[in-house]
mmCIF file of C-alpha atoms in Angstrom:
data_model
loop_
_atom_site.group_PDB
_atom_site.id
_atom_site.type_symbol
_atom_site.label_atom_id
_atom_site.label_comp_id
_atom_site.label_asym_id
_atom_site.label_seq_id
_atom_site.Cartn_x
_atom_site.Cartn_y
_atom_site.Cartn_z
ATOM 1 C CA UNK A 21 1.637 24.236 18.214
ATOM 2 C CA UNK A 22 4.496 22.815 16.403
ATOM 3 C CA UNK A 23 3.476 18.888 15.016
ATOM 4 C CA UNK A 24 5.998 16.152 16.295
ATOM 5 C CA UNK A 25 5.995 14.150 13.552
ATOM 6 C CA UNK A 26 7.432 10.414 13.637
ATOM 7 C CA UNK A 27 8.859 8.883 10.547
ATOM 8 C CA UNK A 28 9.199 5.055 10.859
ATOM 9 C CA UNK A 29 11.556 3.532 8.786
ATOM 10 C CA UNK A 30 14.655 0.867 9.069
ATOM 11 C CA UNK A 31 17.495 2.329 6.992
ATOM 12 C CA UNK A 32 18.120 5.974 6.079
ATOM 13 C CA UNK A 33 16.887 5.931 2.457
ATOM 14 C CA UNK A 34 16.873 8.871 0.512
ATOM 15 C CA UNK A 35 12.970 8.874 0.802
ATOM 16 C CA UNK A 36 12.860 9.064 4.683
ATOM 17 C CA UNK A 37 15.545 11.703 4.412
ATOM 18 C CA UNK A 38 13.240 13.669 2.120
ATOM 19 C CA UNK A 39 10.203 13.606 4.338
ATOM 20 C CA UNK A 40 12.144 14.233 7.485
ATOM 21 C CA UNK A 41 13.886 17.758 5.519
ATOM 22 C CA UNK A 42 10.118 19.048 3.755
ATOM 23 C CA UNK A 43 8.606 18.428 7.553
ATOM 24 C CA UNK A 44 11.199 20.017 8.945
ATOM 25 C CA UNK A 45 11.367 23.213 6.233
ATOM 26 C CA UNK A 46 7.486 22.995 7.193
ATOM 27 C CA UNK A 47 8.416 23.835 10.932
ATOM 28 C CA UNK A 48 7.679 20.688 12.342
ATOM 29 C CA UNK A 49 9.976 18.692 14.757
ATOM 30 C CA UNK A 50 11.022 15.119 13.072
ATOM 31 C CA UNK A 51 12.437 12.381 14.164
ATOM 32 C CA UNK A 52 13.317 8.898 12.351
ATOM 33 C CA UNK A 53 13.270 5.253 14.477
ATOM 34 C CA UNK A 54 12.298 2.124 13.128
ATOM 35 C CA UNK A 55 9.868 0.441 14.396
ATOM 36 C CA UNK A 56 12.068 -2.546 16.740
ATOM 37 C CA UNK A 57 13.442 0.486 18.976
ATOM 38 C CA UNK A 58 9.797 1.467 20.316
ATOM 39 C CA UNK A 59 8.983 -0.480 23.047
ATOM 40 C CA UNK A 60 5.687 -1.544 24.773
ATOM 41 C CA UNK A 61 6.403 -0.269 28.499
ATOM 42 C CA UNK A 62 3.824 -0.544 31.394
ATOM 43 C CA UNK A 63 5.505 2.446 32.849
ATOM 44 C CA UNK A 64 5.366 4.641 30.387
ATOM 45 C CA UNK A 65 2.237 6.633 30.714
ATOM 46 C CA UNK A 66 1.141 5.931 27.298
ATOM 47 C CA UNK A 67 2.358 2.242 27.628
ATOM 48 C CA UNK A 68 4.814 2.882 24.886
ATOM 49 C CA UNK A 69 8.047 4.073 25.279
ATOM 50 C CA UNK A 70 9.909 5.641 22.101
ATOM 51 C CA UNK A 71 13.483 7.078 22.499
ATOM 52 C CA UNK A 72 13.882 10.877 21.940
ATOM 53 C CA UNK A 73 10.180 11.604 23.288
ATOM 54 C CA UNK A 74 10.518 11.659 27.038
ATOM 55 C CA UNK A 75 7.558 9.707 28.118
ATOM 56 C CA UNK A 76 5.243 11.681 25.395
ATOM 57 C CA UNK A 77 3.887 10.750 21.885
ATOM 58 C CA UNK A 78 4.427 12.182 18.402
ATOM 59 C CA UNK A 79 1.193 13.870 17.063
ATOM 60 C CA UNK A 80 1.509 11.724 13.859
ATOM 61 C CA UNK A 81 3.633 8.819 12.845
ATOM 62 C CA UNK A 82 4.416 8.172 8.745
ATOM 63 C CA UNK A 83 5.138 4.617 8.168
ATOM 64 C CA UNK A 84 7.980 4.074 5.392
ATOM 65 C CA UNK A 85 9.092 0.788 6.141
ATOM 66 C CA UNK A 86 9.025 -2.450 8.360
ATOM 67 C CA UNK A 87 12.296 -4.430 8.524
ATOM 68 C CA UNK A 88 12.120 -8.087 7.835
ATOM 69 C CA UNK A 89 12.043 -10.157 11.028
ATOM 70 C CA UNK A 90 10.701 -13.612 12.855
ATOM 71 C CA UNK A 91 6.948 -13.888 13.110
ATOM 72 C CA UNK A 92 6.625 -12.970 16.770
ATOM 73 C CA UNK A 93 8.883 -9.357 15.435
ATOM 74 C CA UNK A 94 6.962 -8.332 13.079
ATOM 75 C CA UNK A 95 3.489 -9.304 14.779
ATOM 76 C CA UNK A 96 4.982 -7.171 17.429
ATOM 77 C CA UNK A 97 6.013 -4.402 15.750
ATOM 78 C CA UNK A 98 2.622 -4.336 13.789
ATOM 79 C CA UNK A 99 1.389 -4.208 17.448
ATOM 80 C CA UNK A 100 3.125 -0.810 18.171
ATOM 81 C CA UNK A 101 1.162 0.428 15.300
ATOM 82 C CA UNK A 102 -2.435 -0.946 16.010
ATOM 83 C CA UNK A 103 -1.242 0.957 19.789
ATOM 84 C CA UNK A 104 -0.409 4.425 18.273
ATOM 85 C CA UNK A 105 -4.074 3.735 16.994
ATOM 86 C CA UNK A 106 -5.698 3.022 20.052
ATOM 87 C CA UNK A 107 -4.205 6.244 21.346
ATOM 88 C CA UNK A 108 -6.037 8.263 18.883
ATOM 89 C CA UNK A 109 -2.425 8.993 17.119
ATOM 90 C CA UNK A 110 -2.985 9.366 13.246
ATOM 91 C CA UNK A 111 -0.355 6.823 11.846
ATOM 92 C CA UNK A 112 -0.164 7.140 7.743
ATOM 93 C CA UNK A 113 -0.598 4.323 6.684
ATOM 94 C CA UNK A 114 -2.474 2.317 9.666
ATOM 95 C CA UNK A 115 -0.966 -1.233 10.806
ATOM 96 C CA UNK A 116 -4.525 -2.366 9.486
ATOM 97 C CA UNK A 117 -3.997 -1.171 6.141
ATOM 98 C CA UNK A 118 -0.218 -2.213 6.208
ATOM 99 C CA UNK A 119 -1.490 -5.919 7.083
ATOM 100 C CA UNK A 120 -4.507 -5.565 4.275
ATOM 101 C CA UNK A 121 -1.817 -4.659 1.759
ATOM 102 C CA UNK A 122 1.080 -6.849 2.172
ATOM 103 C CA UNK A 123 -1.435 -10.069 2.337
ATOM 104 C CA UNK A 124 -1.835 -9.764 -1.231
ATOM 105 C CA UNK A 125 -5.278 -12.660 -0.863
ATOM 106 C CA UNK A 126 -6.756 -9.582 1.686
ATOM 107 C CA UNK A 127 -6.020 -7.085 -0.917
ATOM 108 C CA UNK A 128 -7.793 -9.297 -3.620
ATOM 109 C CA UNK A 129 -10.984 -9.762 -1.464
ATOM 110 C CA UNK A 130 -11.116 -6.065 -0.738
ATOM 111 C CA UNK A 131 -10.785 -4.702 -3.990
ATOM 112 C CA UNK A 132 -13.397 -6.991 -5.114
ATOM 113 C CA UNK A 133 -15.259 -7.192 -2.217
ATOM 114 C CA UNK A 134 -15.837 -2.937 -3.316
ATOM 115 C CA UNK A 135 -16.948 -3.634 -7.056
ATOM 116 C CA UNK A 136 -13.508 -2.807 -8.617
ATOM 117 C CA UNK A 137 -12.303 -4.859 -11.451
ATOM 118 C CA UNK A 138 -9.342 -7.290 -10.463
ATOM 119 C CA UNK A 139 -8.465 -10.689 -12.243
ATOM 120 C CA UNK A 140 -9.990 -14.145 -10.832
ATOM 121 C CA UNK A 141 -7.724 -14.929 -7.859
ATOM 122 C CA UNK A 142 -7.005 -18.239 -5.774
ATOM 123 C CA UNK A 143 -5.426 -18.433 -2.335
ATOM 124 C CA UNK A 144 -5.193 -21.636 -1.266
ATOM 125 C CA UNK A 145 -3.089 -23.839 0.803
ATOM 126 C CA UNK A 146 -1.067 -27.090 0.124
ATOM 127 C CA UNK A 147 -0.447 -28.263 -3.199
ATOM 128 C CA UNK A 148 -2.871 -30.199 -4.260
ATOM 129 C CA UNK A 149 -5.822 -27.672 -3.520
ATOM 130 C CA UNK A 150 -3.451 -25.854 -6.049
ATOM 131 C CA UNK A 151 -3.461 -28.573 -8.814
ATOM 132 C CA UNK A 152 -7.006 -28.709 -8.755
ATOM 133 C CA UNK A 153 -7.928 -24.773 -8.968
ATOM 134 C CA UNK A 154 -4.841 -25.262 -12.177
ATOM 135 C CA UNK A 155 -6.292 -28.230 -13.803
ATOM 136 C CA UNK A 156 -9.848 -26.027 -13.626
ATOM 137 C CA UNK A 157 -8.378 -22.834 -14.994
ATOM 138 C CA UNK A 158 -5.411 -23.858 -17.215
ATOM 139 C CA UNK A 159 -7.452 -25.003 -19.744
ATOM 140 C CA UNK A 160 -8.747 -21.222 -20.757
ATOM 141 C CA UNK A 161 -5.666 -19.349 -19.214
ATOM 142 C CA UNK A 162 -2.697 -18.936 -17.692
ATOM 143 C CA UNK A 163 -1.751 -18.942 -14.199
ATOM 144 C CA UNK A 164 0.280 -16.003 -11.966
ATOM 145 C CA UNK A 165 1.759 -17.050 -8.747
ATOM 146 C CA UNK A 166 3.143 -14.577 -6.865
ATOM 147 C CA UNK A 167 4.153 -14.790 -2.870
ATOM 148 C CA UNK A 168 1.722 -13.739 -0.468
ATOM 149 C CA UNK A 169 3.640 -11.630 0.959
ATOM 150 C CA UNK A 170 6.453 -10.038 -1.683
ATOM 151 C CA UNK A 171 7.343 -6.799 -3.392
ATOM 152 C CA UNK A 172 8.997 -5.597 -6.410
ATOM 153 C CA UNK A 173 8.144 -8.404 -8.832
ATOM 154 C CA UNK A 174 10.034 -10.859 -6.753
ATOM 155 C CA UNK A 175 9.166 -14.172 -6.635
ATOM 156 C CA UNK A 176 6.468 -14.169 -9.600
ATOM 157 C CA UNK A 177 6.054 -16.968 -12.187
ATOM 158 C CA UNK A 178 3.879 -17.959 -15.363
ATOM 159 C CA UNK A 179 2.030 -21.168 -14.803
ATOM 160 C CA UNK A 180 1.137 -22.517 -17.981
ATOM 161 C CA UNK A 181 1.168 -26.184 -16.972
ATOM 162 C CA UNK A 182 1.492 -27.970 -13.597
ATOM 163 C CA UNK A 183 4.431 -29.387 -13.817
ATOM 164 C CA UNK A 184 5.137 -25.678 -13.142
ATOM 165 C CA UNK A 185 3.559 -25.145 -9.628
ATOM 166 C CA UNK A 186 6.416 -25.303 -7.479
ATOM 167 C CA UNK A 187 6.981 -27.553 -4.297
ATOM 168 C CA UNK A 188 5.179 -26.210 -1.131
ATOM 169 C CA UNK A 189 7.981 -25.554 0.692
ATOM 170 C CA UNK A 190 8.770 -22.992 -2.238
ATOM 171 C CA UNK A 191 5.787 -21.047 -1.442
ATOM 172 C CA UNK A 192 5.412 -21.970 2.497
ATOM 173 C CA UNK A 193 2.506 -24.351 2.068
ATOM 174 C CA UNK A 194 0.540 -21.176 0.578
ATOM 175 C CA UNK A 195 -0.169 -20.674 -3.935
ATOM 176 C CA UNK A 196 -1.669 -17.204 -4.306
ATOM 177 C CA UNK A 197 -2.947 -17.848 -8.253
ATOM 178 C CA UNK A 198 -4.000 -15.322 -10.332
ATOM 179 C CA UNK A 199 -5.045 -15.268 -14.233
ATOM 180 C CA UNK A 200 -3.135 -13.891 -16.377
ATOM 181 C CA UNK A 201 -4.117 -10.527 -18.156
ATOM 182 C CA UNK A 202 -2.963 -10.727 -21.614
ATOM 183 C CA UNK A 203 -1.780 -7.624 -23.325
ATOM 184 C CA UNK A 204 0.399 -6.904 -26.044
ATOM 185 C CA UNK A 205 3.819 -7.169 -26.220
ATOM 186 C CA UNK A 206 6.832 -6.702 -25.694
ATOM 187 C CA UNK A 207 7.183 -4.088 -24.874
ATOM 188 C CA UNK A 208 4.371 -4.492 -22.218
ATOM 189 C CA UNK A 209 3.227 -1.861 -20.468
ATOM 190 C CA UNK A 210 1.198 -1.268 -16.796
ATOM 191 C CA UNK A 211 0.637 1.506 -14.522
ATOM 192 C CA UNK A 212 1.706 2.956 -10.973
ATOM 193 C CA UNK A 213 -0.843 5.808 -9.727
ATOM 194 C CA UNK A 214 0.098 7.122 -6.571
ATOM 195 C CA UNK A 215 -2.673 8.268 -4.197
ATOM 196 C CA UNK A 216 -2.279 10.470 -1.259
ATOM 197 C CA UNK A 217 -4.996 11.433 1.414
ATOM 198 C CA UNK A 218 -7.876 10.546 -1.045
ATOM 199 C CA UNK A 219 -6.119 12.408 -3.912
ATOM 200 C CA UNK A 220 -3.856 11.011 -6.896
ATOM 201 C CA UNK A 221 -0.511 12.602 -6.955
ATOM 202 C CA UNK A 222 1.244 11.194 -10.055
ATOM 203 C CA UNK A 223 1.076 8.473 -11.882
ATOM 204 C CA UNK A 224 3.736 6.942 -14.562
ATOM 205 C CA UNK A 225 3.165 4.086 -17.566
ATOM 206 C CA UNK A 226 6.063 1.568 -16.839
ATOM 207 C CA UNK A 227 7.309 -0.314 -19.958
ATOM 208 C CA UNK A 228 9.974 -2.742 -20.097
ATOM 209 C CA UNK A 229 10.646 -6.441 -22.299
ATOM 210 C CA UNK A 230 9.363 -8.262 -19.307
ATOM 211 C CA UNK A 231 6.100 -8.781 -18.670
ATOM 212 C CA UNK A 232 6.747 -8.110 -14.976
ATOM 213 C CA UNK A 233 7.121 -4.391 -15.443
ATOM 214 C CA UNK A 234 8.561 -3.265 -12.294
ATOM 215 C CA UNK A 235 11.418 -0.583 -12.413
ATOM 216 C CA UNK A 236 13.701 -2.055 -10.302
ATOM 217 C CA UNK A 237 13.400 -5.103 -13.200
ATOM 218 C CA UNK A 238 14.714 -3.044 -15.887
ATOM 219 C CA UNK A 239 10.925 -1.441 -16.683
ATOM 220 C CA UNK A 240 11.210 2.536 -18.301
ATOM 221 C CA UNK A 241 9.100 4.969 -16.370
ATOM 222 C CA UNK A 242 7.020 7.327 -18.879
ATOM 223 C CA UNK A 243 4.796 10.537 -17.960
ATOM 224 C CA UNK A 244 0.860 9.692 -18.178
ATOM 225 C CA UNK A 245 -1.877 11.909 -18.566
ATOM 226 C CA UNK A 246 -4.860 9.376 -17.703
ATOM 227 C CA UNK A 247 -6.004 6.379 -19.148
ATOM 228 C CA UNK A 248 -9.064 7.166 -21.675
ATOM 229 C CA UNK A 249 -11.504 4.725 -21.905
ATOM 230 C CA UNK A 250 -13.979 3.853 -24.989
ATOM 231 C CA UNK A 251 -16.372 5.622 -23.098
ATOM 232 C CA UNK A 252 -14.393 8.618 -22.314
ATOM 233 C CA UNK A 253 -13.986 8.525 -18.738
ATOM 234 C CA UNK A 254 -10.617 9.428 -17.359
ATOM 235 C CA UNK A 255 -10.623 5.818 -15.430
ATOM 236 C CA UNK A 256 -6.889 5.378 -13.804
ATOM 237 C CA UNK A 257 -7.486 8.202 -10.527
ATOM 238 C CA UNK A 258 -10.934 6.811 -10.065
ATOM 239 C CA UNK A 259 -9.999 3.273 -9.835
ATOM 240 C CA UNK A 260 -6.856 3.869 -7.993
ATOM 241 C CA UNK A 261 -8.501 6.288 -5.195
ATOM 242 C CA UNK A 262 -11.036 3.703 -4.965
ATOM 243 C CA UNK A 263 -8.479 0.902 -4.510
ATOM 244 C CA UNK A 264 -6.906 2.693 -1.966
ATOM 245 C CA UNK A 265 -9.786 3.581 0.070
ATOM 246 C CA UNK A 266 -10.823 -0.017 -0.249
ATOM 247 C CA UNK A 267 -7.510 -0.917 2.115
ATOM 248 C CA UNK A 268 -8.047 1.935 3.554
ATOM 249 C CA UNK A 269 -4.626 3.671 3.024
ATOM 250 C CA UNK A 270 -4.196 6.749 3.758
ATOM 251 C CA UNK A 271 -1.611 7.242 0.807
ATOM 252 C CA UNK A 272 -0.802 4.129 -1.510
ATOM 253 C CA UNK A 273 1.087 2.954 -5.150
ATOM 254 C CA UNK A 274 -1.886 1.111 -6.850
ATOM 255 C CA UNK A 275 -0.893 -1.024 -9.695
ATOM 256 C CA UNK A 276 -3.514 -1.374 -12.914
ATOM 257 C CA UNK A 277 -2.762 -3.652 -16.248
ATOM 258 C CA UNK A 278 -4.415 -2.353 -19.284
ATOM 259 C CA UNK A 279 -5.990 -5.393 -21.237
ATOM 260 C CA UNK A 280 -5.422 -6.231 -24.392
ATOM 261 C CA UNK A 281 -9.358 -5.251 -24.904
ATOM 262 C CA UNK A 282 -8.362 -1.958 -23.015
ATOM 263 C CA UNK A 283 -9.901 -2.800 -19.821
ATOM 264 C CA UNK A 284 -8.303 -1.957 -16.694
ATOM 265 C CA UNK A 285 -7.766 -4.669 -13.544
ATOM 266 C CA UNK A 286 -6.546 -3.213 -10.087
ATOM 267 C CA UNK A 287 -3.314 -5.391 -9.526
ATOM 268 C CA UNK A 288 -1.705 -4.460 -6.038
ATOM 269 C CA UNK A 289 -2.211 -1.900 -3.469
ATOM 270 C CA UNK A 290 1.413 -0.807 -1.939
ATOM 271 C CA UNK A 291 1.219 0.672 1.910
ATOM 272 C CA UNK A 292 5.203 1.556 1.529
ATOM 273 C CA UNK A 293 5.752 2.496 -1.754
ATOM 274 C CA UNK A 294 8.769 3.730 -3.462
ATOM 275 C CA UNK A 295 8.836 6.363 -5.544
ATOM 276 C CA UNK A 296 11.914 7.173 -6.731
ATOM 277 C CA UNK A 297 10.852 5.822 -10.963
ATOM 278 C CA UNK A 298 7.609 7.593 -10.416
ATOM 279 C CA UNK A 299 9.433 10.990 -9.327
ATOM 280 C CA UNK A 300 11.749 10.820 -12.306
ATOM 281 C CA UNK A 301 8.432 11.491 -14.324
ATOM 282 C CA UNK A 302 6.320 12.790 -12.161
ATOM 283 C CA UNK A 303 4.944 17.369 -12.434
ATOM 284 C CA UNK A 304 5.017 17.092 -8.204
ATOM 285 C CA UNK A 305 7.417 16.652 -5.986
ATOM 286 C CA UNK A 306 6.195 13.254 -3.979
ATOM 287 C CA UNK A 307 8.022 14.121 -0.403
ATOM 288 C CA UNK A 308 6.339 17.831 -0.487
ATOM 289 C CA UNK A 309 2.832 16.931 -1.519
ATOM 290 C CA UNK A 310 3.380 13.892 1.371
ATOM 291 C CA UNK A 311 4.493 16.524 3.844
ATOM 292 C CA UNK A 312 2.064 18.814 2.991
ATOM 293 C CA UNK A 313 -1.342 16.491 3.252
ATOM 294 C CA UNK A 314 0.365 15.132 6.455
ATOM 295 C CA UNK A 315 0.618 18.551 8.173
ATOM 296 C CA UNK A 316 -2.760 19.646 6.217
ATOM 297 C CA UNK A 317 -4.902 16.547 8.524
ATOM 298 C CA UNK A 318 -3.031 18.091 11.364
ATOM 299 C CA UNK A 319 -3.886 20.967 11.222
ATOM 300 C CA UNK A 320 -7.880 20.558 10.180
ATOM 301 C CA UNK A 321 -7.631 18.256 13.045
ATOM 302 C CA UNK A 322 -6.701 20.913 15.536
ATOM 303 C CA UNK A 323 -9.170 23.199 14.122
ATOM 304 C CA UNK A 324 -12.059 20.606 14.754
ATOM 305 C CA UNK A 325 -11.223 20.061 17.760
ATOM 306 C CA UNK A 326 -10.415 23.729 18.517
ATOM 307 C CA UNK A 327 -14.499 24.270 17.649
ATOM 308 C CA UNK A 328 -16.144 21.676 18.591
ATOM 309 C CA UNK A 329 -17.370 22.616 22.173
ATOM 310 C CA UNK A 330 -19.056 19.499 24.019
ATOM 311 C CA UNK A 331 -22.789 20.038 25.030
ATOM 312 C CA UNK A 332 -23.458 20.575 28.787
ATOM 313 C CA UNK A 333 -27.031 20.423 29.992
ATOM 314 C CA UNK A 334 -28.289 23.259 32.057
ATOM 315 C CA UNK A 335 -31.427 22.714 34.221
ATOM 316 C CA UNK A 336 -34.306 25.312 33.758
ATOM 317 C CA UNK A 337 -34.420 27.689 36.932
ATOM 318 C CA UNK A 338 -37.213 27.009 39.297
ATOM 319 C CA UNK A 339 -40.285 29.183 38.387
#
């Protein structure tokens, strides 16, 4: 059977473009619709109605991206996902693990909730819950407060006093704080691994002058083997598969700051990650290993579904 394969994404970025062409060089049928032009539809057979499919669904859908949009879009839009889900429709990554990820306080309580190391984190609302969790903490460190919901570095400030908490209607009524991990620098350096289907696929050391080292910031993207610890373990893919599985992604760009002691803290789990820094250093090509663990479920799917033969009872014959 040739895999219908759904790519959902809002713009024609040169990453949807790659995974449409590898799926399609892979033999399967792709097509690319963002998310606002699928339609809930009591008609429809399925309930959903999404152009270019006649009435019928894909046999996966591949999340890259969820436009911006009003509160009652985007819970909607989410909803088409959780539905693809509730018709037994693998969607990569799941509107539940989209929603764990991009509420950064979720993400926090996850990845400590499974035992993995993450810095002391506050999400609180209105500002003088705020003041008081700073006047507690400043003392002994500094403060990150990034948006709850925010990507690419945007948004993220150094709290070193209160006079530097913003006004709530900077951060919607909502102060996500986070202590600060010191490490040396400048340069400073942290680390993108990128995880696919329980496997890590590449991962890069980004160093910049900033101490927000994202790449679209001005950060440098360098090759990394693995982060050695003390004690010899090879502890970056470990703690980044586990931080993904934690959300529950099916592939993921988990961020890690090294210490200045050499300790690692999980940062961020990304459900949409870029790729394009990573790729400039990366041994794999992203899209194809994407493509290929995509079509790989698929296809172990069939086959376990192709054997498994449901039991039937048969009475014993009268004697």
């Amino acid at each position: 059977m040739i895999p219908r394969i759904l790519i959902v994404s809002d713009n024609s970025d040169s990453r949807s473009k790659g995974l449409a062409a590898r799926l399609s060089r892979r033999g399967a049928v792709v097509a690319t619709l963002p998310l606002a032009a699928i339609a809930f539809d009591t008609g429809s057979p399925s309930g959903l109605s999404i152009p270019g499919f006649d009435g019928t669904l894909p046999d996966a859908v591949l999340v890259r991206s969820i436009a911006a949009g009003s509160f009652e879009a985007i819970t909607r839009r989410l909803g088409v996902l959780h539905a693809l889900g509730k018709l037994s429709i693998p969607v990569w990554n799941s509107a539940q693990a989209i929603e764990r990820c991009v509420d950064k306080s979720m993400t926090t309580f996850l990845l400590k909730n499974a035992g993995l190391p993450t810095p002391p984190t506050f999400a609180i609302e209105g500002r003088a819950m705020a003041e008081a969790i700073a006047e507690r903490e400043l003392p002994f460190t500094p403060l990150v407060l990034k948006p709850l919901f925010g990507a690419q570095g945007r948004g993220i400030r150094l709290i070193e006093a209160l006079s530097d908490l913003p006004a709530e209607d900077e951060v919607n009524g909502v102060y996500y704080l986070q202590h600060y991990v010191p490490r040396p620098g400048p340069p400073y350096r942290d680390f993108r691994v990128f995880v696919c289907a329980g496997e890590v696929l590449a991962m890069m050391s980004r160093r910049g002058d900033d101490w927000i080292t994202n790449v679209n910031r001005g950060a440098v993207p360098e090759q990394v083997s693995g982060h050695v610890s003390r004690h010899g373990e090879t502890e970056l893919p470990a703690l980044a598969r586990a931080a993904a599985a934690a959300v529950g992604a099916d592939f993921a760009g988990v961020d890690i700051v090294p210490a200045a002691d050499g300790k690692l803290f999980v940062l961020e789990v990304n459900s949409m990650p870029a790729w394009s820094g990573l790729q400039a250093v990366a041994a794999v090509n992203i899209a194809d290993a994407i493509a290929d663990a995509l079509l790989k479920f698929l296809a172990d799917r069939a086959e376990a579904a192709a054997t498994t033969r449901p039991y039937r009872f048969t009475a014993p014959a009268n004697s």
